[in-house]
Amino acid sequence: SPTRRGENTECTTATVVAMLTVPMRFPLLTLQLIGFLVCLTVAGVHSFMLSPATAFGAFQRPLRGLLPQSQVVAGRSGKACVGIGHRTAGILRGGKTRAYSPMGCRMVDVGNEPPVIDLARLNTQELTLDSEVVQVIAAAASRWGFFQVINHGVDAKLLSDFDRVTKDFFSMEKEEKYKVKRTADNSRGYFDDELTKQTLDWKEAYDVGSQGGSLDATSDVDGFNQWPETPAEFTPVVREYFSEVTNLSRDLLRILAVGLEQPATFFDDQLAAHSSYLRLNHYPPCPSPVDASFPLRSPTEQEGFLAINRHTDAGLLTVLRQKHDEPNSLQVYMSEDLSHSLSDTDPAPGRWVSVTPVEGAFTINIGDMMQVVSNDAYRAPLHRVLANKTRHRYSAPYFFNPPYNVDCAPILGAPVYNVVNWGEFRRRRFEGDFSDQGEEVQIAQYKMDKDSAPVR
């Protein structure tokens, strides 16, 4: 039977010595020696797999991003095969929690926190269901709904310029920012009064987005972009950044499509007229923030404040820019019961887990429409943002959204959801965010069997 690390095996050193002293001309003993070597190898590999996090300790934060990298490769037997090598993508941080991929035919170790995945050798023209990057990202999307990517191809100087103009914009006087303030009829622009779960967010923000695939168009759903006159570099830098994260989203959507046993180009048609938007967030210091252990509900004013209350993202995919040297505020709600949806209206018992930002990485999470399309194979996780008492924090989520006229429907198995029209869903979600008039729509309301009550 398998042994634990540190225990003696049936194959002892004494056995080795005894067997090696016997002339190899005896075939039976030769077979015994071969059997011993197989036994020793299996025991060693099993012992290694019992604690991959310990075994890969040397490849964690101090050496993250260097090769060789720790890898997770799904084996045909269904267990995770952990090794070291130069491959397409690798998990650079993780623990021992394993999750099935959407097809249920593989098991991949995705860690005790959302994994960090290296995209340095990504080639979206050669993706298959057996590609390591597909298996790892599909497993992370299934288990966590969150992961981080490094070596993603977005230029470091552009990231630096984007961070700078973001801070410059929010440092302006309120009167200047109000010149581009959003309204009930136009979701694009500056605001400092957004609600999440009917509680006021502790932040100020600015939204700019694509209407029908263009930053210069107008739509009946989201309105039109309002570009500030200052800072002078704001508009060109934000436009370039928007284009780059759109390209990254395309690559990630191709990986996720293959993980659902679809062609890599499955989501490509939605790029031409996508309705994605970019949000710039500034979280100022808060005099009475709740702590990281606050439970799954809205705090009262006496208890304190969250920067953003619990929620799921509405679209297909979110690409988040957050900095490693600012407060670690993003938390994802993690449930051990994978049979439950992690939506706000149907939560399983679980815990809040911090998503620690890695320098230069993007944090990726699955949105509601992807959960619908994947028929719950990928999960749009509940997450929230903690406020901080003394420090400022900046972030920039890019929400990749389908065209307004797209009907999202499950493509795998017996449908769990009815058809969801994206334009209607987006309109209802914005109404709930803008004011406490109207319902903050959730995908659980589109389930075939609606029997869950919202968490208050």
Short mmCIF file of C-alpha atoms in Angstrom, two decimals:
data_model
loop_
_atom_site.label_atom_id
_atom_site.label_comp_id
_atom_site.label_asym_id
_atom_site.label_seq_id
_atom_site.Cartn_x
_atom_site.Cartn_y
_atom_site.Cartn_z
CA SER A 1 0.00 0.00 0.00
CA PRO A 2 1.18 3.62 -0.53
CA THR A 3 3.29 5.08 2.24
CA ARG A 4 3.41 8.55 3.79
CA ARG A 5 6.43 10.82 3.57
CA GLY A 6 9.03 9.81 6.18
CA GLU A 7 7.76 6.24 6.72
CA ASN A 8 9.79 3.15 5.77
CA THR A 9 8.87 1.34 2.56
CA GLU A 10 8.80 -2.39 1.92
CA CYS A 11 11.88 -1.93 -0.23
CA THR A 12 14.72 -1.22 2.19
CA THR A 13 18.34 -0.33 1.63
CA ALA A 14 19.33 -3.75 2.96
CA THR A 15 17.27 -5.37 0.26
CA VAL A 16 19.12 -3.36 -2.35
CA VAL A 17 22.50 -4.47 -1.12
CA ALA A 18 21.46 -8.12 -0.90
CA MET A 19 19.98 -8.16 -4.36
CA LEU A 20 22.92 -6.42 -6.01
CA THR A 21 25.32 -9.04 -4.67
CA VAL A 22 23.50 -11.83 -6.48
CA PRO A 23 24.87 -12.65 -9.96
CA MET A 24 22.67 -11.09 -12.60
CA ARG A 25 22.68 -14.37 -14.53
CA PHE A 26 19.74 -15.56 -12.41
CA PRO A 27 16.68 -14.37 -14.34
CA LEU A 28 14.28 -14.62 -11.40
CA LEU A 29 16.42 -12.42 -9.20
CA THR A 30 16.86 -10.00 -12.08
CA LEU A 31 13.08 -9.65 -12.25
CA GLN A 32 13.02 -9.09 -8.50
CA LEU A 33 15.54 -6.27 -8.85
CA ILE A 34 13.42 -4.64 -11.55
CA GLY A 35 10.37 -4.98 -9.35
CA PHE A 36 12.22 -3.30 -6.51
CA LEU A 37 13.17 -0.34 -8.67
CA VAL A 38 9.55 0.08 -9.79
CA CYS A 39 8.42 -0.11 -6.16
CA LEU A 40 10.93 2.53 -5.09
CA THR A 41 9.95 4.85 -7.94
CA VAL A 42 6.20 4.57 -7.27
CA ALA A 43 6.68 5.14 -3.54
CA GLY A 44 8.85 8.18 -4.16
CA VAL A 45 6.46 9.75 -6.66
CA HIS A 46 3.49 9.13 -4.36
CA SER A 47 5.34 10.68 -1.45
CA PHE A 48 6.15 13.69 -3.62
CA MET A 49 2.54 14.12 -4.69
CA LEU A 50 1.29 14.07 -1.11
CA SER A 51 2.80 17.52 -0.64
CA PRO A 52 3.50 19.30 -3.93
CA ALA A 53 3.43 22.71 -2.26
CA THR A 54 6.35 21.68 -0.04
CA ALA A 55 8.20 20.09 -2.91
CA PHE A 56 7.89 23.26 -4.97
CA GLY A 57 8.75 25.64 -2.15
CA ALA A 58 11.88 26.75 -3.96
CA PHE A 59 9.80 27.89 -6.93
CA GLN A 60 7.43 30.15 -5.06
CA ARG A 61 7.58 33.94 -4.72
CA PRO A 62 11.38 34.58 -4.76
CA LEU A 63 11.86 32.81 -8.09
CA ARG A 64 8.47 33.39 -9.69
CA GLY A 65 8.79 33.97 -13.41
CA LEU A 66 12.10 32.14 -13.80
CA LEU A 67 12.65 28.87 -15.67
CA PRO A 68 12.53 26.00 -15.05
CA GLN A 69 9.02 26.42 -13.71
CA SER A 70 6.79 24.21 -11.62
CA GLN A 71 4.20 22.62 -13.84
CA VAL A 72 0.89 20.87 -13.48
CA VAL A 73 0.13 18.45 -16.29
CA ALA A 74 -3.12 16.49 -16.34
CA GLY A 75 -2.47 12.78 -16.66
CA ARG A 76 -4.63 10.27 -18.50
CA SER A 77 -5.30 8.34 -15.30
CA GLY A 78 -7.22 11.31 -13.88
CA LYS A 79 -4.67 12.26 -11.20
CA ALA A 80 -2.55 15.35 -11.41
CA CYS A 81 0.99 14.67 -12.59
CA VAL A 82 3.30 17.31 -11.14
CA GLY A 83 6.69 17.91 -12.72
CA ILE A 84 9.28 20.49 -13.71
CA GLY A 85 10.00 21.55 -17.24
CA HIS A 86 9.88 24.13 -20.01
CA ARG A 87 6.32 23.99 -21.26
CA THR A 88 3.63 26.26 -22.64
CA ALA A 89 2.33 27.40 -19.28
CA GLY A 90 2.99 26.63 -15.66
CA ILE A 91 1.44 27.16 -12.28
CA LEU A 92 3.94 29.13 -10.25
CA ARG A 93 2.08 29.09 -6.97
CA GLY A 94 -0.34 26.61 -5.49
CA GLY A 95 -1.16 24.01 -2.88
CA LYS A 96 -2.87 20.64 -2.78
CA THR A 97 -6.54 21.27 -3.60
CA ARG A 98 -7.51 19.49 -6.80
CA ALA A 99 -10.40 20.19 -9.13
CA TYR A 100 -11.91 18.50 -12.16
CA SER A 101 -11.81 20.24 -15.48
CA PRO A 102 -15.21 21.08 -17.04
CA MET A 103 -15.28 17.78 -18.95
CA GLY A 104 -14.64 15.80 -15.77
CA CYS A 105 -11.96 13.67 -17.44
CA ARG A 106 -8.90 15.17 -15.78
CA MET A 107 -7.87 16.35 -12.36
CA VAL A 108 -5.47 19.28 -12.08
CA ASP A 109 -3.93 20.72 -8.94
CA VAL A 110 -4.99 24.38 -8.79
CA GLY A 111 -3.77 25.23 -5.32
CA ASN A 112 -5.07 26.63 -2.08
CA GLU A 113 -5.27 30.09 -3.65
CA PRO A 114 -5.95 31.25 -7.20
CA PRO A 115 -2.96 30.10 -9.30
CA VAL A 116 -0.40 32.24 -11.12
CA ILE A 117 0.05 31.07 -14.72
CA ASP A 118 2.89 31.92 -17.10
CA LEU A 119 1.79 32.70 -20.68
CA ALA A 120 5.30 33.29 -22.04
CA ARG A 121 5.07 30.52 -24.65
CA LEU A 122 1.38 30.79 -25.45
CA ASN A 123 0.46 30.07 -29.07
CA THR A 124 -3.30 30.30 -29.53
CA GLN A 125 -2.99 28.73 -33.00
CA GLU A 126 -1.93 25.40 -31.50
CA LEU A 127 -4.43 24.98 -28.67
CA THR A 128 -5.98 21.56 -28.05
CA LEU A 129 -7.82 19.95 -25.16
CA ASP A 130 -4.51 18.33 -24.22
CA SER A 131 -2.59 21.64 -24.15
CA GLU A 132 -1.28 22.25 -20.67
CA VAL A 133 -2.36 25.89 -20.65
CA VAL A 134 -5.91 24.82 -21.50
CA GLN A 135 -6.02 22.23 -18.73
CA VAL A 136 -4.60 24.54 -16.07
CA ILE A 137 -6.77 27.54 -16.92
CA ALA A 138 -9.90 25.40 -17.32
CA ALA A 139 -9.26 23.87 -13.90
CA ALA A 140 -8.72 27.29 -12.31
CA ALA A 141 -11.88 28.63 -13.98
CA SER A 142 -13.81 25.63 -12.70
CA ARG A 143 -12.46 25.60 -9.15
CA TRP A 144 -11.80 29.28 -8.35
CA GLY A 145 -13.15 31.37 -11.18
CA PHE A 146 -9.95 33.36 -10.54
CA PHE A 147 -6.31 33.12 -11.66
CA GLN A 148 -3.41 35.44 -12.44
CA VAL A 149 -1.31 35.58 -15.62
CA ILE A 150 2.25 36.78 -16.09
CA ASN A 151 4.28 37.27 -19.30
CA HIS A 152 0.98 38.26 -20.89
CA GLY A 153 2.42 40.46 -23.63
CA VAL A 154 1.19 43.86 -22.42
CA ASP A 155 4.15 46.24 -22.40
CA ALA A 156 5.52 47.26 -19.00
CA LYS A 157 5.92 50.90 -20.08
CA LEU A 158 2.28 51.05 -21.13
CA LEU A 159 1.28 49.69 -17.71
CA SER A 160 3.41 52.34 -16.03
CA ASP A 161 1.94 55.13 -18.17
CA PHE A 162 -1.57 53.84 -17.53
CA ASP A 163 -1.00 53.79 -13.76
CA ARG A 164 0.35 57.34 -13.90
CA VAL A 165 -2.56 58.88 -15.87
CA THR A 166 -5.02 57.03 -13.63
CA LYS A 167 -3.56 58.67 -10.52
CA ASP A 168 -3.34 62.02 -12.29
CA PHE A 169 -7.03 61.87 -13.19
CA PHE A 170 -8.22 61.05 -9.68
CA SER A 171 -5.95 63.71 -8.16
CA MET A 172 -7.89 66.45 -9.96
CA GLU A 173 -10.44 68.59 -8.16
CA LYS A 174 -13.93 67.13 -7.90
CA GLU A 175 -15.32 69.89 -10.12
CA GLU A 176 -13.04 68.80 -12.98
CA LYS A 177 -14.03 65.16 -12.65
CA TYR A 178 -17.71 66.08 -12.51
CA LYS A 179 -17.40 67.52 -16.02
CA VAL A 180 -17.49 63.90 -17.25
CA LYS A 181 -19.88 62.53 -14.61
CA ARG A 182 -22.12 59.65 -15.64
CA THR A 183 -25.90 59.86 -15.45
CA ALA A 184 -28.89 57.53 -15.29
CA ASP A 185 -28.99 57.61 -19.11
CA ASN A 186 -25.24 57.32 -19.73
CA SER A 187 -23.20 54.71 -17.86
CA ARG A 188 -19.86 56.06 -19.16
CA GLY A 189 -17.86 58.62 -17.21
CA TYR A 190 -16.90 59.53 -13.65
CA PHE A 191 -18.88 58.62 -10.53
CA ASP A 192 -18.47 58.45 -6.76
CA ASP A 193 -21.91 57.14 -5.82
CA GLU A 194 -22.15 53.52 -7.01
CA LEU A 195 -24.14 50.98 -5.03
CA THR A 196 -23.39 47.27 -4.65
CA LYS A 197 -26.04 45.24 -2.86
CA GLN A 198 -27.75 48.57 -2.08
CA THR A 199 -24.71 49.74 -0.10
CA LEU A 200 -22.53 52.65 -1.17
CA ASP A 201 -19.06 51.67 -2.44
CA TRP A 202 -16.06 53.32 -0.76
CA LYS A 203 -14.51 54.44 -4.04
CA GLU A 204 -14.56 56.81 -6.96
CA ALA A 205 -14.33 55.52 -10.52
CA TYR A 206 -14.34 56.30 -14.23
CA ASP A 207 -15.81 54.08 -16.98
CA VAL A 208 -14.97 54.06 -20.68
CA GLY A 209 -16.22 51.38 -23.02
CA SER A 210 -16.92 49.96 -26.44
CA GLN A 211 -20.32 50.38 -28.05
CA GLY A 212 -20.65 47.94 -30.93
CA GLY A 213 -16.89 47.40 -30.99
CA SER A 214 -15.95 51.10 -31.09
CA LEU A 215 -14.87 53.55 -28.41
CA ASP A 216 -16.36 56.35 -30.51
CA ALA A 217 -19.87 54.96 -30.95
CA THR A 218 -23.11 55.43 -28.99
CA SER A 219 -25.54 52.79 -27.75
CA ASP A 220 -29.02 52.78 -26.25
CA VAL A 221 -27.78 50.59 -23.38
CA ASP A 222 -24.60 52.30 -22.17
CA GLY A 223 -24.58 55.69 -23.88
CA PHE A 224 -21.27 57.22 -25.03
CA ASN A 225 -17.77 57.83 -23.71
CA GLN A 226 -16.90 61.11 -22.02
CA TRP A 227 -13.18 61.82 -22.34
CA PRO A 228 -11.67 64.33 -19.89
CA GLU A 229 -9.67 67.22 -21.34
CA THR A 230 -6.99 66.71 -18.69
CA PRO A 231 -4.62 65.05 -18.03
CA ALA A 232 -3.40 65.62 -21.60
CA GLU A 233 -2.05 62.06 -22.01
CA PHE A 234 -5.11 60.42 -20.49
CA THR A 235 -7.09 59.69 -23.64
CA PRO A 236 -4.31 58.26 -25.87
CA VAL A 237 -2.88 56.12 -23.07
CA VAL A 238 -6.26 54.74 -22.01
CA ARG A 239 -7.18 54.01 -25.65
CA GLU A 240 -3.96 52.05 -26.16
CA TYR A 241 -4.39 50.18 -22.90
CA PHE A 242 -7.99 49.31 -23.82
CA SER A 243 -6.80 47.84 -27.13
CA GLU A 244 -4.08 45.74 -25.47
CA VAL A 245 -6.32 44.19 -22.82
CA THR A 246 -8.93 43.49 -25.49
CA ASN A 247 -6.29 41.45 -27.34
CA LEU A 248 -5.35 39.63 -24.13
CA SER A 249 -9.02 38.87 -23.50
CA ARG A 250 -9.29 37.37 -26.98
CA ASP A 251 -6.40 35.00 -26.22
CA LEU A 252 -7.86 33.99 -22.87
CA LEU A 253 -11.29 33.42 -24.40
CA ARG A 254 -9.70 31.09 -26.97
CA ILE A 255 -8.13 29.05 -24.19
CA LEU A 256 -11.42 28.90 -22.28
CA ALA A 257 -13.31 27.92 -25.45
CA VAL A 258 -11.03 24.94 -26.07
CA GLY A 259 -11.48 23.95 -22.42
CA LEU A 260 -15.20 23.68 -23.19
CA GLU A 261 -14.45 21.39 -26.16
CA GLN A 262 -15.23 24.16 -28.64
CA PRO A 263 -13.06 25.56 -31.44
CA ALA A 264 -10.56 28.17 -30.23
CA THR A 265 -12.39 30.74 -32.36
CA PHE A 266 -15.76 30.08 -30.67
CA PHE A 267 -15.93 33.56 -29.08
CA ASP A 268 -14.16 35.43 -31.91
CA ASP A 269 -17.39 36.58 -33.57
CA GLN A 270 -18.22 38.52 -30.41
CA LEU A 271 -15.07 40.64 -30.72
CA ALA A 272 -16.27 42.64 -33.71
CA ALA A 273 -19.19 44.29 -31.88
CA HIS A 274 -18.26 43.72 -28.25
CA SER A 275 -19.60 45.99 -25.52
CA SER A 276 -16.65 45.70 -23.12
CA TYR A 277 -15.72 48.50 -20.76
CA LEU A 278 -12.76 49.57 -18.67
CA ARG A 279 -13.18 50.91 -15.14
CA LEU A 280 -10.57 52.97 -13.31
CA ASN A 281 -10.98 52.72 -9.53
CA HIS A 282 -9.59 54.83 -6.71
CA TYR A 283 -10.14 53.62 -3.15
CA PRO A 284 -9.32 56.40 -0.64
CA PRO A 285 -8.61 55.64 3.04
CA CYS A 286 -11.69 54.64 5.02
CA PRO A 287 -12.09 55.60 8.71
CA SER A 288 -13.83 52.35 9.71
CA PRO A 289 -13.21 49.42 7.37
CA VAL A 290 -14.40 45.92 8.23
CA ASP A 291 -11.64 43.35 8.58
CA ALA A 292 -10.79 40.49 6.21
CA SER A 293 -12.75 37.94 8.25
CA PHE A 294 -16.09 39.75 7.92
CA PRO A 295 -18.75 37.18 6.89
CA LEU A 296 -20.80 36.78 3.73
CA ARG A 297 -23.30 39.62 4.17
CA SER A 298 -23.57 43.39 4.01
CA PRO A 299 -22.11 45.25 7.01
CA THR A 300 -24.14 47.81 8.92
CA GLU A 301 -22.75 51.33 9.27
CA GLN A 302 -21.98 50.54 12.90
CA GLU A 303 -19.90 47.53 11.83
CA GLY A 304 -17.90 49.40 9.20
CA PHE A 305 -17.47 49.62 5.45
CA LEU A 306 -16.36 47.57 2.46
CA ALA A 307 -14.76 49.26 -0.55
CA ILE A 308 -17.06 47.12 -2.75
CA ASN A 309 -19.64 44.72 -1.39
CA ARG A 310 -19.85 41.09 -2.54
CA HIS A 311 -20.82 40.63 -6.19
CA THR A 312 -20.17 38.69 -9.36
CA ASP A 313 -19.08 40.32 -12.62
CA ALA A 314 -21.78 40.39 -15.27
CA GLY A 315 -19.96 39.69 -18.54
CA LEU A 316 -17.80 36.91 -19.96
CA LEU A 317 -14.38 37.69 -18.52
CA THR A 318 -12.62 40.30 -16.37
CA VAL A 319 -8.97 41.35 -16.74
CA LEU A 320 -7.91 43.28 -13.63
CA ARG A 321 -4.91 45.53 -13.19
CA GLN A 322 -3.97 45.68 -9.48
CA LYS A 323 -0.58 46.52 -8.01
CA HIS A 324 1.53 44.32 -5.75
CA ASP A 325 2.77 47.27 -3.66
CA GLU A 326 -0.69 48.55 -2.69
CA PRO A 327 -3.14 47.12 -0.13
CA ASN A 328 -4.05 43.49 -0.74
CA SER A 329 -7.81 44.07 -0.76
CA LEU A 330 -9.42 41.71 -3.28
CA GLN A 331 -11.10 38.62 -1.82
CA VAL A 332 -12.85 35.69 -3.52
CA TYR A 333 -15.46 33.59 -1.74
CA MET A 334 -14.29 29.99 -1.87
CA SER A 335 -16.61 27.06 -1.21
CA GLU A 336 -15.46 23.49 -0.68
CA ASP A 337 -18.78 22.25 -2.09
CA LEU A 338 -18.28 22.36 -5.85
CA SER A 339 -21.83 21.15 -6.49
CA HIS A 340 -23.14 24.59 -5.49
CA SER A 341 -23.04 27.70 -7.59
CA LEU A 342 -20.93 30.43 -6.07
CA SER A 343 -23.46 33.06 -7.14
CA ASP A 344 -24.75 35.55 -4.62
CA THR A 345 -28.21 34.02 -4.52
CA ASP A 346 -27.06 30.43 -4.01
CA PRO A 347 -23.92 30.45 -1.84
CA ALA A 348 -22.43 27.32 -0.37
CA PRO A 349 -20.71 27.47 3.03
CA GLY A 350 -17.16 28.66 2.52
CA ARG A 351 -14.53 31.27 3.34
CA TRP A 352 -13.05 34.49 1.98
CA VAL A 353 -9.61 34.05 0.36
CA SER A 354 -7.33 36.98 -0.51
CA VAL A 355 -6.08 37.24 -4.09
CA THR A 356 -2.51 38.43 -3.52
CA PRO A 357 -1.38 40.45 -6.56
CA VAL A 358 1.86 39.44 -8.25
CA GLU A 359 4.08 42.15 -9.69
CA GLY A 360 3.26 42.77 -13.34
CA ALA A 361 0.45 40.20 -13.41
CA PHE A 362 -3.16 40.57 -14.48
CA THR A 363 -5.82 39.03 -12.28
CA ILE A 364 -8.46 37.20 -14.32
CA ASN A 365 -11.93 36.16 -13.25
CA ILE A 366 -14.92 34.50 -14.86
CA GLY A 367 -18.13 36.49 -15.37
CA ASP A 368 -21.81 35.58 -15.19
CA MET A 369 -22.27 35.14 -18.95
CA MET A 370 -19.36 32.69 -19.11
CA GLN A 371 -20.93 30.68 -16.30
CA VAL A 372 -24.18 30.56 -18.29
CA VAL A 373 -22.48 29.61 -21.57
CA SER A 374 -20.40 26.91 -19.85
CA ASN A 375 -23.48 25.62 -18.02
CA ASP A 376 -21.74 26.00 -14.63
CA ALA A 377 -18.52 24.30 -15.81
CA TYR A 378 -16.77 27.64 -15.26
CA ARG A 379 -17.80 29.67 -12.22
CA ALA A 380 -18.38 33.37 -11.79
CA PRO A 381 -17.22 33.70 -8.18
CA LEU A 382 -18.45 36.04 -5.51
CA HIS A 383 -15.76 38.57 -4.67
CA ARG A 384 -15.44 41.82 -2.77
CA VAL A 385 -12.91 44.57 -2.07
CA LEU A 386 -11.81 45.52 1.44
CA ALA A 387 -11.36 49.16 2.40
CA ASN A 388 -8.12 50.30 4.04
CA LYS A 389 -7.85 52.73 6.94
CA THR A 390 -4.62 54.51 5.98
CA ARG A 391 -3.62 53.73 2.38
CA HIS A 392 -4.89 54.53 -1.10
CA ARG A 393 -5.47 51.78 -3.66
CA TYR A 394 -5.96 51.93 -7.43
CA SER A 395 -7.23 49.21 -9.73
CA ALA A 396 -8.58 48.86 -13.26
CA PRO A 397 -10.91 45.99 -14.19
CA TYR A 398 -11.58 45.47 -17.90
CA PHE A 399 -14.90 43.67 -18.40
CA PHE A 400 -15.06 41.77 -21.68
CA ASN A 401 -18.74 41.76 -22.65
CA PRO A 402 -20.52 40.29 -25.69
CA PRO A 403 -22.48 42.39 -28.19
CA TYR A 404 -25.73 43.76 -26.78
CA ASN A 405 -27.92 41.63 -29.06
CA VAL A 406 -26.31 38.30 -28.12
CA ASP A 407 -28.38 35.66 -26.37
CA CYS A 408 -26.19 33.66 -24.00
CA ALA A 409 -27.20 30.02 -23.57
CA PRO A 410 -25.52 26.85 -22.25
CA ILE A 411 -23.46 24.86 -24.76
CA LEU A 412 -22.64 21.82 -22.59
CA GLY A 413 -24.95 19.11 -21.31
CA ALA A 414 -28.54 19.53 -20.14
CA PRO A 415 -29.12 23.31 -19.79
CA VAL A 416 -29.13 24.70 -16.26
CA TYR A 417 -30.10 28.19 -17.48
CA ASN A 418 -32.69 29.71 -19.74
CA VAL A 419 -31.44 32.01 -22.49
CA VAL A 420 -30.04 35.32 -21.18
CA ASN A 421 -30.06 38.34 -23.49
CA TRP A 422 -26.89 40.26 -22.69
CA GLY A 423 -28.23 43.74 -23.46
CA GLU A 424 -31.19 43.28 -21.14
CA PHE A 425 -29.04 41.75 -18.40
CA ARG A 426 -26.52 44.59 -18.65
CA ARG A 427 -29.27 47.23 -18.48
CA ARG A 428 -30.81 45.68 -15.35
CA ARG A 429 -27.43 45.30 -13.64
CA PHE A 430 -26.57 48.95 -14.25
CA GLU A 431 -29.94 50.04 -12.84
CA GLY A 432 -29.15 48.21 -9.61
CA ASP A 433 -25.65 49.71 -9.46
CA PHE A 434 -26.77 53.27 -10.18
CA SER A 435 -29.49 53.53 -7.56
CA ASP A 436 -31.44 51.51 -5.03
CA GLN A 437 -34.43 51.64 -7.37
CA GLY A 438 -34.73 48.41 -9.29
CA GLU A 439 -33.43 44.91 -8.78
CA GLU A 440 -29.76 43.95 -9.05
CA VAL A 441 -30.20 41.09 -11.47
CA GLN A 442 -28.40 37.75 -10.95
CA ILE A 443 -28.02 34.74 -13.25
CA ALA A 444 -29.68 32.54 -10.61
CA GLN A 445 -32.93 34.22 -11.66
CA TYR A 446 -32.49 32.59 -15.09
CA LYS A 447 -32.06 29.07 -13.76
CA MET A 448 -34.42 26.37 -14.97
CA ASP A 449 -35.40 25.66 -11.35
CA LYS A 450 -35.31 28.84 -9.28
CA ASP A 451 -35.58 27.85 -5.62
CA SER A 452 -32.92 29.92 -3.86
CA ALA A 453 -33.35 33.14 -1.90
CA PRO A 454 -30.89 36.04 -2.08
CA VAL A 455 -28.38 36.66 0.68
CA ARG A 456 -29.11 39.96 2.42
#
